[in-house]
Structure formats: C-alpha cells, structure tokens
PDB file of C-alpha atoms and ligand atoms in Angstrom:
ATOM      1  CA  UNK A  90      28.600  62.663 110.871  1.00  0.00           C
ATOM      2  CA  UNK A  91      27.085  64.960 108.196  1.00  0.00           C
ATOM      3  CA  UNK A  92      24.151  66.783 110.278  1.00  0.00           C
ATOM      4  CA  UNK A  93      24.056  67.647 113.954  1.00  0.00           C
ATOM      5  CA  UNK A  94      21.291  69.466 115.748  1.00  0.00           C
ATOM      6  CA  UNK A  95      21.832  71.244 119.281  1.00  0.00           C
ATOM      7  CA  UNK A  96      19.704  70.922 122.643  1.00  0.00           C
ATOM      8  CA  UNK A  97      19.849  73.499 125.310  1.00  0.00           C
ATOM      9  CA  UNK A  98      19.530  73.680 128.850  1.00  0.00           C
ATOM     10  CA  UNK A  99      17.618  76.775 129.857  1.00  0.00           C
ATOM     11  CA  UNK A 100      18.583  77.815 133.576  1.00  0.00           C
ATOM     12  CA  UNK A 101      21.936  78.220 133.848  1.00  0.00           C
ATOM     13  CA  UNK A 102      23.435  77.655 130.239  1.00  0.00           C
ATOM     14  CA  UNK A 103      20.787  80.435 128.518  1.00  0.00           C
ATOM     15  CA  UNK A 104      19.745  82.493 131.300  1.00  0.00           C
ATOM     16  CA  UNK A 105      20.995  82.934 135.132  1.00  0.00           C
ATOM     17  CA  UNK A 106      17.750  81.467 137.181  1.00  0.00           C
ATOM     18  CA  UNK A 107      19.966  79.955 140.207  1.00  0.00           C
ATOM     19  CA  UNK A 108      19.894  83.427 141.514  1.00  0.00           C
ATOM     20  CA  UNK A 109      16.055  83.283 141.799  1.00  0.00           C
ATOM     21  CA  UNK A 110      15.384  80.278 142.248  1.00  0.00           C
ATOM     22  CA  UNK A 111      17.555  80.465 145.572  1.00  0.00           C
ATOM     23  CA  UNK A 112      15.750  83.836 146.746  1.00  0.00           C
ATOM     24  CA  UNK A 113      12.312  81.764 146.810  1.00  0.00           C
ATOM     25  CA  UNK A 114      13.618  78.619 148.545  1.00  0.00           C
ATOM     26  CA  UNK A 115      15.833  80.491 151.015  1.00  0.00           C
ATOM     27  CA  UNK A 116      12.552  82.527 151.790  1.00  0.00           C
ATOM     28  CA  UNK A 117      10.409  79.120 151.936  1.00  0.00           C
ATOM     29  CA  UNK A 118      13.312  77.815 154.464  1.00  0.00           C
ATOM     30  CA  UNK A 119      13.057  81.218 156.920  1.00  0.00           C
ATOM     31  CA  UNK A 120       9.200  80.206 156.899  1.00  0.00           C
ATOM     32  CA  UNK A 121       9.743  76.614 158.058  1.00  0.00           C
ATOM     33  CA  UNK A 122      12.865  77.891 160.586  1.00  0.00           C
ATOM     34  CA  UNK A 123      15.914  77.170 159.416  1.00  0.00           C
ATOM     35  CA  UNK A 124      19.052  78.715 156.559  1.00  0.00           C
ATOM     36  CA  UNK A 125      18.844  77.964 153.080  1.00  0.00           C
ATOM     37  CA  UNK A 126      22.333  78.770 151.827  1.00  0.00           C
ATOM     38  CA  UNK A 127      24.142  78.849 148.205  1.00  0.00           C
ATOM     39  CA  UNK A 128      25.822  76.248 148.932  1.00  0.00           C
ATOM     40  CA  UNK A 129      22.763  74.226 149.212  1.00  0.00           C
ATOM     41  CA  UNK A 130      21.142  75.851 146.642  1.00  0.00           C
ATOM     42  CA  UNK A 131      23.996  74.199 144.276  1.00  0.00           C
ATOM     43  CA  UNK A 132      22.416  70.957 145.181  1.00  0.00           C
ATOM     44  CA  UNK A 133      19.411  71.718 143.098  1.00  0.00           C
ATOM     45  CA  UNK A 134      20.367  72.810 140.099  1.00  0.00           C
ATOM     46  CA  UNK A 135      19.081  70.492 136.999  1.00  0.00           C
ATOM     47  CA  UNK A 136      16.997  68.688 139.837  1.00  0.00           C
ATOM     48  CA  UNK A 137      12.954  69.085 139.126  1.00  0.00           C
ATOM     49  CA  UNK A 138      10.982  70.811 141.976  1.00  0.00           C
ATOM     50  CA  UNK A 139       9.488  68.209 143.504  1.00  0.00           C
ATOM     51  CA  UNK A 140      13.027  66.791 144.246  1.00  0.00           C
ATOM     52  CA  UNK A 141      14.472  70.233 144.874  1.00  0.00           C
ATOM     53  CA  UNK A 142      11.752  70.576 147.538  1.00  0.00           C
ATOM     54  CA  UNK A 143      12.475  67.130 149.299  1.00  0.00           C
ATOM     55  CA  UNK A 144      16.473  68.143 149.250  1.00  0.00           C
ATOM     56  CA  UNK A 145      15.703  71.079 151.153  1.00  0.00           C
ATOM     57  CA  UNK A 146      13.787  69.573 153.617  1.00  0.00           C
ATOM     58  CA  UNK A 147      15.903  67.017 154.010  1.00  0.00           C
ATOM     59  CA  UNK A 148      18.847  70.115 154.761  1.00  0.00           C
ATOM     60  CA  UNK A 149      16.207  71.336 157.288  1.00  0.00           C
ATOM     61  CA  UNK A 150      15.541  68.092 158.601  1.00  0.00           C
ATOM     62  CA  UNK A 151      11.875  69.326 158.285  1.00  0.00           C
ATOM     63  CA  UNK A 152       8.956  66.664 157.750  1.00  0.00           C
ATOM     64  CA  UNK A 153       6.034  67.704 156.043  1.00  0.00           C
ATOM     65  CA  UNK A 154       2.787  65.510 154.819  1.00  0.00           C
ATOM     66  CA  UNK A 155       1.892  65.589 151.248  1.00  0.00           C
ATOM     67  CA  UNK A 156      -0.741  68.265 151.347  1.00  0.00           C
ATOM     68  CA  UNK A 157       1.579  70.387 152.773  1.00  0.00           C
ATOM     69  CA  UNK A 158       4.331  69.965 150.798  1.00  0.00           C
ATOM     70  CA  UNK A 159       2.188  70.335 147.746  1.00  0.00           C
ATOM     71  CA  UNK A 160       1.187  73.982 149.374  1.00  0.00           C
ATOM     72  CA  UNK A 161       4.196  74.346 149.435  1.00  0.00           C
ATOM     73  CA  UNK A 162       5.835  73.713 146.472  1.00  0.00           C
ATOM     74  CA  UNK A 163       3.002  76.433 144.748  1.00  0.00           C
ATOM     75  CA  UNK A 164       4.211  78.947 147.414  1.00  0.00           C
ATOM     76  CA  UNK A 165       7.727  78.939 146.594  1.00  0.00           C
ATOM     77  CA  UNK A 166       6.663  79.165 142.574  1.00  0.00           C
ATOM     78  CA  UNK A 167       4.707  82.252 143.365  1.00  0.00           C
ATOM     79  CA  UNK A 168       7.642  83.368 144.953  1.00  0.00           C
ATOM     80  CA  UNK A 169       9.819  82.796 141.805  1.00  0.00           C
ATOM     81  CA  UNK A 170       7.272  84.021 139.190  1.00  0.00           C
ATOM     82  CA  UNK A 171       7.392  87.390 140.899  1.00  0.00           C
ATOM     83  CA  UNK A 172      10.846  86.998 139.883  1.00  0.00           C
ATOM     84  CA  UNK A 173      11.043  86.057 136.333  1.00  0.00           C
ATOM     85  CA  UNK A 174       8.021  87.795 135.005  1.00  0.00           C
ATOM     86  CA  UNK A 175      10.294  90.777 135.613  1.00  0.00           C
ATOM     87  CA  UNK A 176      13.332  89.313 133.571  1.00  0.00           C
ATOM     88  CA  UNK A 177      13.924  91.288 130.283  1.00  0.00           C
ATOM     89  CA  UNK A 178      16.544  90.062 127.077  1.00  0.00           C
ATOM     90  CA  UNK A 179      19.697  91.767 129.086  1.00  0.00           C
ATOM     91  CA  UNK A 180      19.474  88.505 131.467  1.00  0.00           C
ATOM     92  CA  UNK A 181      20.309  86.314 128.495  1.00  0.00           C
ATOM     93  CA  UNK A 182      23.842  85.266 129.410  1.00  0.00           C
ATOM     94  CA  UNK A 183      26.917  86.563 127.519  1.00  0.00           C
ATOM     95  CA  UNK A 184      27.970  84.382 124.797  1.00  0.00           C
ATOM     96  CA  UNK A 185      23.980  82.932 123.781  1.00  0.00           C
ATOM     97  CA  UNK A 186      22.763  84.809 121.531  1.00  0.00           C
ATOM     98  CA  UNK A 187      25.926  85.068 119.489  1.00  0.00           C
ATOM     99  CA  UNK A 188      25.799  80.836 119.244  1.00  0.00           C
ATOM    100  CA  UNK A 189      21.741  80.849 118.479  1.00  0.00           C
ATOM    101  CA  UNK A 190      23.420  83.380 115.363  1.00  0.00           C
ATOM    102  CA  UNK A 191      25.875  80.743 114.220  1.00  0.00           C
ATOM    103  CA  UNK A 192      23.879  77.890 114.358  1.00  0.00           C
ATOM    104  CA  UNK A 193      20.948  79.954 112.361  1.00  0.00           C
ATOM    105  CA  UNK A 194      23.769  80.403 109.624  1.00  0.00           C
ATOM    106  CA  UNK A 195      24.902  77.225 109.774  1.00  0.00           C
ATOM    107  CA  UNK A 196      21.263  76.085 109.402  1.00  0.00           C
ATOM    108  CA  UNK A 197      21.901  73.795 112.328  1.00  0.00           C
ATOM    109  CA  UNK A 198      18.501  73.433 113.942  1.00  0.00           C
ATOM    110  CA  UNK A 199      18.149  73.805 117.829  1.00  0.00           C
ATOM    111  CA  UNK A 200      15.683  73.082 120.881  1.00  0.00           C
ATOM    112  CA  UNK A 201      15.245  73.505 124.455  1.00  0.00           C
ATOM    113  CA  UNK A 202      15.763  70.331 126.712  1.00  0.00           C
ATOM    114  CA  UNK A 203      15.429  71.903 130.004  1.00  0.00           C
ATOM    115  CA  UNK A 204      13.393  70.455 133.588  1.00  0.00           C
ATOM    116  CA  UNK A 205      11.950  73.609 134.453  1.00  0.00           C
ATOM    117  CA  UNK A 206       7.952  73.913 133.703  1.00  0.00           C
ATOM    118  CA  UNK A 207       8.331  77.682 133.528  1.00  0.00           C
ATOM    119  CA  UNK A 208      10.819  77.174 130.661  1.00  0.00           C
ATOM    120  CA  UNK A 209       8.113  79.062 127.709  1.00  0.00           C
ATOM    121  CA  UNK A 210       7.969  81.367 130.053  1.00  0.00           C
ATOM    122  CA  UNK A 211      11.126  82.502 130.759  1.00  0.00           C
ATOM    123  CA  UNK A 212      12.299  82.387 126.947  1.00  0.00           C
ATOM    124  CA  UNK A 213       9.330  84.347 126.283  1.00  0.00           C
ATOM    125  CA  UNK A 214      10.186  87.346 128.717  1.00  0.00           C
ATOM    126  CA  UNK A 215      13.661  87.212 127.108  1.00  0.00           C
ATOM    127  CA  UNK A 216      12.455  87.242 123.856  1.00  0.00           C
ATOM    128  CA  UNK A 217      14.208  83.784 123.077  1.00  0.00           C
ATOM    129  CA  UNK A 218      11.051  82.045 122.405  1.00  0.00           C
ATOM    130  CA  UNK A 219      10.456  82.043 118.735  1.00  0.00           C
ATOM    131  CA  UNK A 220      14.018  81.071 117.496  1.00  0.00           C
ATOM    132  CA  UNK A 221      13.420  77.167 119.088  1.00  0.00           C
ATOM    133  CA  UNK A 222      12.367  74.495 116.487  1.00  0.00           C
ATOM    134  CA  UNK A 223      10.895  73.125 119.717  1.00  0.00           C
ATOM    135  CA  UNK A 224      10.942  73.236 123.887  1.00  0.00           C
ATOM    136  CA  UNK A 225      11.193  69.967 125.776  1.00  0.00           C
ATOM    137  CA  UNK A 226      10.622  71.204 129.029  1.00  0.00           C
ATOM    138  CA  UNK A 227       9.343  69.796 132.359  1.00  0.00           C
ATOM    139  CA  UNK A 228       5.526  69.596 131.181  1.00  0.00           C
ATOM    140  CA  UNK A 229       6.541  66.874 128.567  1.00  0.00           C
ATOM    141  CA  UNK A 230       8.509  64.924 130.302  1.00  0.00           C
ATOM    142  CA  UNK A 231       7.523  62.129 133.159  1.00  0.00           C
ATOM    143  CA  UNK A 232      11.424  61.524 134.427  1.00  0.00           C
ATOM    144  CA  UNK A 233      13.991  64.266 135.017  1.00  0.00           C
ATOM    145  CA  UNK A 234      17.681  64.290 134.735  1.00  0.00           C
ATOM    146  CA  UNK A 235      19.770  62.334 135.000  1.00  0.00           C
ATOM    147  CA  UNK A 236      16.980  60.382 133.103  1.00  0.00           C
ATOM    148  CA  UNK A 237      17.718  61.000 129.052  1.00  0.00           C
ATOM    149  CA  UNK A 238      13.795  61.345 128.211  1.00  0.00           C
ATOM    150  CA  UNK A 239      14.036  65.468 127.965  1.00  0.00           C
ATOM    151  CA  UNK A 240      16.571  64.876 125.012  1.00  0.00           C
ATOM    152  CA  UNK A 241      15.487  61.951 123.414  1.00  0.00           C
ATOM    153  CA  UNK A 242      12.150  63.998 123.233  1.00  0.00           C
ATOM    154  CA  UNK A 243      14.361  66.286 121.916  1.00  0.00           C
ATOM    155  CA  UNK A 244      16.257  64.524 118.995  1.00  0.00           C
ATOM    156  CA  UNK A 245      12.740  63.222 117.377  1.00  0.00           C
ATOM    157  CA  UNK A 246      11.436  66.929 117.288  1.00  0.00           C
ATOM    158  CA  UNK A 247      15.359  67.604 115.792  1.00  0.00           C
ATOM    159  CA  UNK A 248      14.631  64.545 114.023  1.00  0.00           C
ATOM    160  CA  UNK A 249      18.091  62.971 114.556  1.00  0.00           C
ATOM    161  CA  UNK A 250      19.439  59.972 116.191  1.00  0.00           C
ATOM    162  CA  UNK A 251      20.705  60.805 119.353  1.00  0.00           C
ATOM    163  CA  UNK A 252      24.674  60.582 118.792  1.00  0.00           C
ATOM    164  CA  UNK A 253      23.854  63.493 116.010  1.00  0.00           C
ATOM    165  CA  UNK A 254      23.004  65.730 118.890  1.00  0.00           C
ATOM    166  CA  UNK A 255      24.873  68.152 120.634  1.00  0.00           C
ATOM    167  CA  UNK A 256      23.544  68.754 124.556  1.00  0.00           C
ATOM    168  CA  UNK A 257      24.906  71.960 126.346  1.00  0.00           C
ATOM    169  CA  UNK A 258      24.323  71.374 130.227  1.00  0.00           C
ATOM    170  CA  UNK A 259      25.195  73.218 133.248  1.00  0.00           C
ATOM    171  CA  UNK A 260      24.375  70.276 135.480  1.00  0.00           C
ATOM    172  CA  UNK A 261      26.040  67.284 136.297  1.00  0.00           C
ATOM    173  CA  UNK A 262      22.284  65.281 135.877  1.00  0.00           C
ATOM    174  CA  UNK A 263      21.993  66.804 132.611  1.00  0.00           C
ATOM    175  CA  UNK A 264      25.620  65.786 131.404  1.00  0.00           C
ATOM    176  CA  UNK A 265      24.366  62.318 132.643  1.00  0.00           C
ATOM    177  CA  UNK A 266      21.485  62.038 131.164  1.00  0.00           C
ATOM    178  CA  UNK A 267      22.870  63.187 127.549  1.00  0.00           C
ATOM    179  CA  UNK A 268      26.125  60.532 128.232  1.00  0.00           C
ATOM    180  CA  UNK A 269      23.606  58.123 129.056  1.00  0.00           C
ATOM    181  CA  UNK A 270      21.963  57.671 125.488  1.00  0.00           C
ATOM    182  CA  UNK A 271      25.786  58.402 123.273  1.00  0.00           C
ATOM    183  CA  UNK A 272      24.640  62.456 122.623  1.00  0.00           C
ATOM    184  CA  UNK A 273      27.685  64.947 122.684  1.00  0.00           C
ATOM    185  CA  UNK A 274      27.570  67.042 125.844  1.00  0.00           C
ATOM    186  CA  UNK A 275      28.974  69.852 126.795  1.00  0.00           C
ATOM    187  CA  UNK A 276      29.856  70.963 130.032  1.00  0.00           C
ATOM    188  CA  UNK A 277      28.920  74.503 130.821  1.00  0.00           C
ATOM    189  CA  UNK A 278      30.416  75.716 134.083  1.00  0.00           C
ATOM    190  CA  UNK A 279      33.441  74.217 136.410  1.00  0.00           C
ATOM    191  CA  UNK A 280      35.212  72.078 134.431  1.00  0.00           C
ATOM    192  CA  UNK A 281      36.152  70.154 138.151  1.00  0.00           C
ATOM    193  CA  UNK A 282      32.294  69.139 138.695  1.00  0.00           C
ATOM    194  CA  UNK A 283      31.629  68.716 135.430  1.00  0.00           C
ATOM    195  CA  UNK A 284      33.864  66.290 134.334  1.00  0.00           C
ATOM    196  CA  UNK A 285      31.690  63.952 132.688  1.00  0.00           C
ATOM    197  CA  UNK A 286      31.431  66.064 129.879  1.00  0.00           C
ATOM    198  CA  UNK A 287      32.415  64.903 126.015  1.00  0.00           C
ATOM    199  CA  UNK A 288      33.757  69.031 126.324  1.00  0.00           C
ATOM    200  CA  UNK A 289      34.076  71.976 128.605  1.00  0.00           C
ATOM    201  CA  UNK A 290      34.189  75.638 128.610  1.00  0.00           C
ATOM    202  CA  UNK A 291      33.385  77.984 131.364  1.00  0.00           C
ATOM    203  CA  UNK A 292      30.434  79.686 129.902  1.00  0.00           C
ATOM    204  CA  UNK A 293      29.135  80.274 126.229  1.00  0.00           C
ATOM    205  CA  UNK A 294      31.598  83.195 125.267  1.00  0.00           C
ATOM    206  CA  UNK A 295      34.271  80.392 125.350  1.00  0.00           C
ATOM    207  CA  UNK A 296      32.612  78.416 122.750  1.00  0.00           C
ATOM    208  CA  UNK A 297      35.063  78.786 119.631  1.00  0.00           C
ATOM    209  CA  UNK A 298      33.487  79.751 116.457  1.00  0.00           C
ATOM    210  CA  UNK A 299      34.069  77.033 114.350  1.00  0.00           C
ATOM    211  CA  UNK A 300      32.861  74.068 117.089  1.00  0.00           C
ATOM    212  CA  UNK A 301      29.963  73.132 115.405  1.00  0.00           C
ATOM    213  CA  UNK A 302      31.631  73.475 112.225  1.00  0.00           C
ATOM    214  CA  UNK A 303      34.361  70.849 113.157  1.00  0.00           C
ATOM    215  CA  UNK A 304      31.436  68.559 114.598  1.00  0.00           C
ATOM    216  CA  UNK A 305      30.090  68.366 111.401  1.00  0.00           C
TER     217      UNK A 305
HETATM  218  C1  LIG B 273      15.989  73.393 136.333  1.00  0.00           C
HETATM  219  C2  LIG B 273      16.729  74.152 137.417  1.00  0.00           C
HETATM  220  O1  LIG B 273      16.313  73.912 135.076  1.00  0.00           O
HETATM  221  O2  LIG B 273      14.582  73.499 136.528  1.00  0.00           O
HETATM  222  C3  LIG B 273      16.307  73.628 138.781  1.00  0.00           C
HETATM  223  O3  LIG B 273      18.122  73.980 137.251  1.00  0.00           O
HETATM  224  C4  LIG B 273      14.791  73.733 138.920  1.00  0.00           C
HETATM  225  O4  LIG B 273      16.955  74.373 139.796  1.00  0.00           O
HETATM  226  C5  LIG B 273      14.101  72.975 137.782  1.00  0.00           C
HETATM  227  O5  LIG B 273      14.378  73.172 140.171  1.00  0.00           O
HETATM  228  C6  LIG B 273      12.585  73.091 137.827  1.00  0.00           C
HETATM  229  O6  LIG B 273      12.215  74.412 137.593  1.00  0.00           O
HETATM  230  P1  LIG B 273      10.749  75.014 137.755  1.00  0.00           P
HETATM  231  O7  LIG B 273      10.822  76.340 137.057  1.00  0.00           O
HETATM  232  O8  LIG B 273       9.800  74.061 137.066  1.00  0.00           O
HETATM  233  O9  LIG B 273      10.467  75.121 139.215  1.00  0.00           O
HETATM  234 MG1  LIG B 274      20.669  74.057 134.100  1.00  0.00          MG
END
C-alpha cells in the first residue's frame, strides 16, 4: 500500500458527546415516566437518532405514534443543542489534535465519517472544522452504521479505494460497517467490546507515532 487516507468518527473518538447526549434523553425519559440510565445510554452510541429514540422507548416500554415521536425526537435535539453550542476546543479529547498534526505532516489526507447530523456543528464550536478535506455526516447518508455508506462516501471524497483507508471508531456499528467493505479500523475504547477491530487502543493518546507511518 503506498497511500492511505484516514476517516473519523466524531462523538466519542474526537470529542466526548455521550455525556450530552445522555443528559437530553435521560431528561426526555423523566418526561415520558420512567429512568434513562448510562448503562442504557451505551446502547446508543454510533446508533442514528431515530433508532436511538425507538431503543429508548423500547427500555421504557413506552408506545408512541409517529407524530409524536417525531415531536419528540426535535425536543430531545433542542435539549442537546443547548448543550453543544456551549462546547469550546478544550472538549477535543486528549490525544486528537496531536494525530490531525501528524497526519498534516505526513500529508495523509483525512475526513469525518460520523452519524450525527450536528457533526459541522460540533467541529465548528471546537474549532476542528476547517482541517477536514470533507464531513460525511448523517445529512449525506440514507443508512447508518453498521451500514458502510458513511465511509464509502468517505473514501471517494479521500479518493481511495476502500482497503487504503484507515477508520477510527468508538462503536461496535462503526467497526462493522468499516470491516464490512475491507477498510482498516481501529477500535477506540474497550478493547473487550470492541473486538472486531483490525487494532485497538484505549483512546487517541495511545496511538504510537509512527502508526500511520508503518501503514504506509
Ligand atoms: C452518533 C452518536 O455519532 O450520532 C449517537 O454516537 C447519536 O449517540 C448519533 O445518536 C446521531 O446524532 P445526532 O447529533 O444527529 O442526534
Ligand atoms: Mg462514535
């Protein structure tokens, strides 16, 4: 392999969102009447809204008709926006910005593959935005994770095949998705859960300095 280019999750891999994203479904859960805990919240992460939503009603056993659910759904976003439009660059996790450095001196080119449609957003508050050659997020894509479309999407704006590219995931859909289509993933986060992964480490700081380096 003589060229590689890198997609990146956003929530999770770049920046900590869980915690958020938990605070406005736990609060959308006290409104329909039952706990939302963290536990469950680990059941939605890499797993679109729409999905997210139906998993925590399921939790609550809570039945709800379309309109509603739709009301809801832009509820618990409201809830979350209040959130992240307060999020400044010292959110970025440790270990991020220091890879984004490497791979700009390695001229190894780099996108965001993530499912969440406030993904421009988020990198913009953090001041991440600009340094993408491109963000796949979940406005341009019709099938979430495990489904691969987010990074082949991903590897024509890199404009690589996809076994060039190297996915860093937090989730065990995302690792799917980028096994799914031959791309190297890597597993950010327990090594236990995600075991799928072509390689591990516990969070970005781990990453040595000379991976990419060796993948070329
Ligand atoms: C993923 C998160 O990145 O984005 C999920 O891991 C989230 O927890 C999904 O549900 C969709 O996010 P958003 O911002 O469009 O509600
Ligand atoms: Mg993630």
């Amino acid at each position: 392999m003589n060229k590689i280019g890198v997609i990146f999750d956003l929530d999770g891999v770049i920046v900590d969102t869980a915690k958020y994203h938990y605070l406005a479904w736990k609060e959308l859960a006290k409104e329909l009447g039952f706990e939302f805990t963290e536990n469950h919240n680990e059941l939605l992460k890499g797993v679109s809204r729409v999905r997210s939503l139906d998993i925590l009603l399921n939790i609550g056993k809570v039945h709800l008709s379309e309109g509603k659910k739709q009301a809801y759904l832009e509820s618990k976003n409201k809830d979350y926006l209040n959130y992240i439009t307060k999020m400044g660059p010292e959110e970025i996790l440790p270990g991020a910005k220091t890879i984004l450095d490497t791979l700009d001196n390695l001229n190894i080119q780099y996108v965001l593959g993530s499912a969440s449609k406030n993904a421009p957003l988020i990198l913009k508050q953090v001041g991440l935005f600009d340094r993408f050659s491109g963000i796949v997020d979940g406005n341009s894509v019709s099938k979430a994770k495990p489904d691969p479309e987010v990074f082949l999407i991903g590897s024509k704006i890199l404009e690589l095949p996809p076994k060039n590219c190297v996915v860093f995931e937090d989730a065990i859909a995302g690792i799917e998705a980028a096994n799914k289509i031959n791309m190297i993933s890597v597993g950010i986060g327990n090594k236990k859960i995600l075991n799928k992964a072509n390689y591990n480490f516990n969070n970005l700081t781990e990453v040595p300095e000379n991976f990419f380096e060796k993948l070329l």
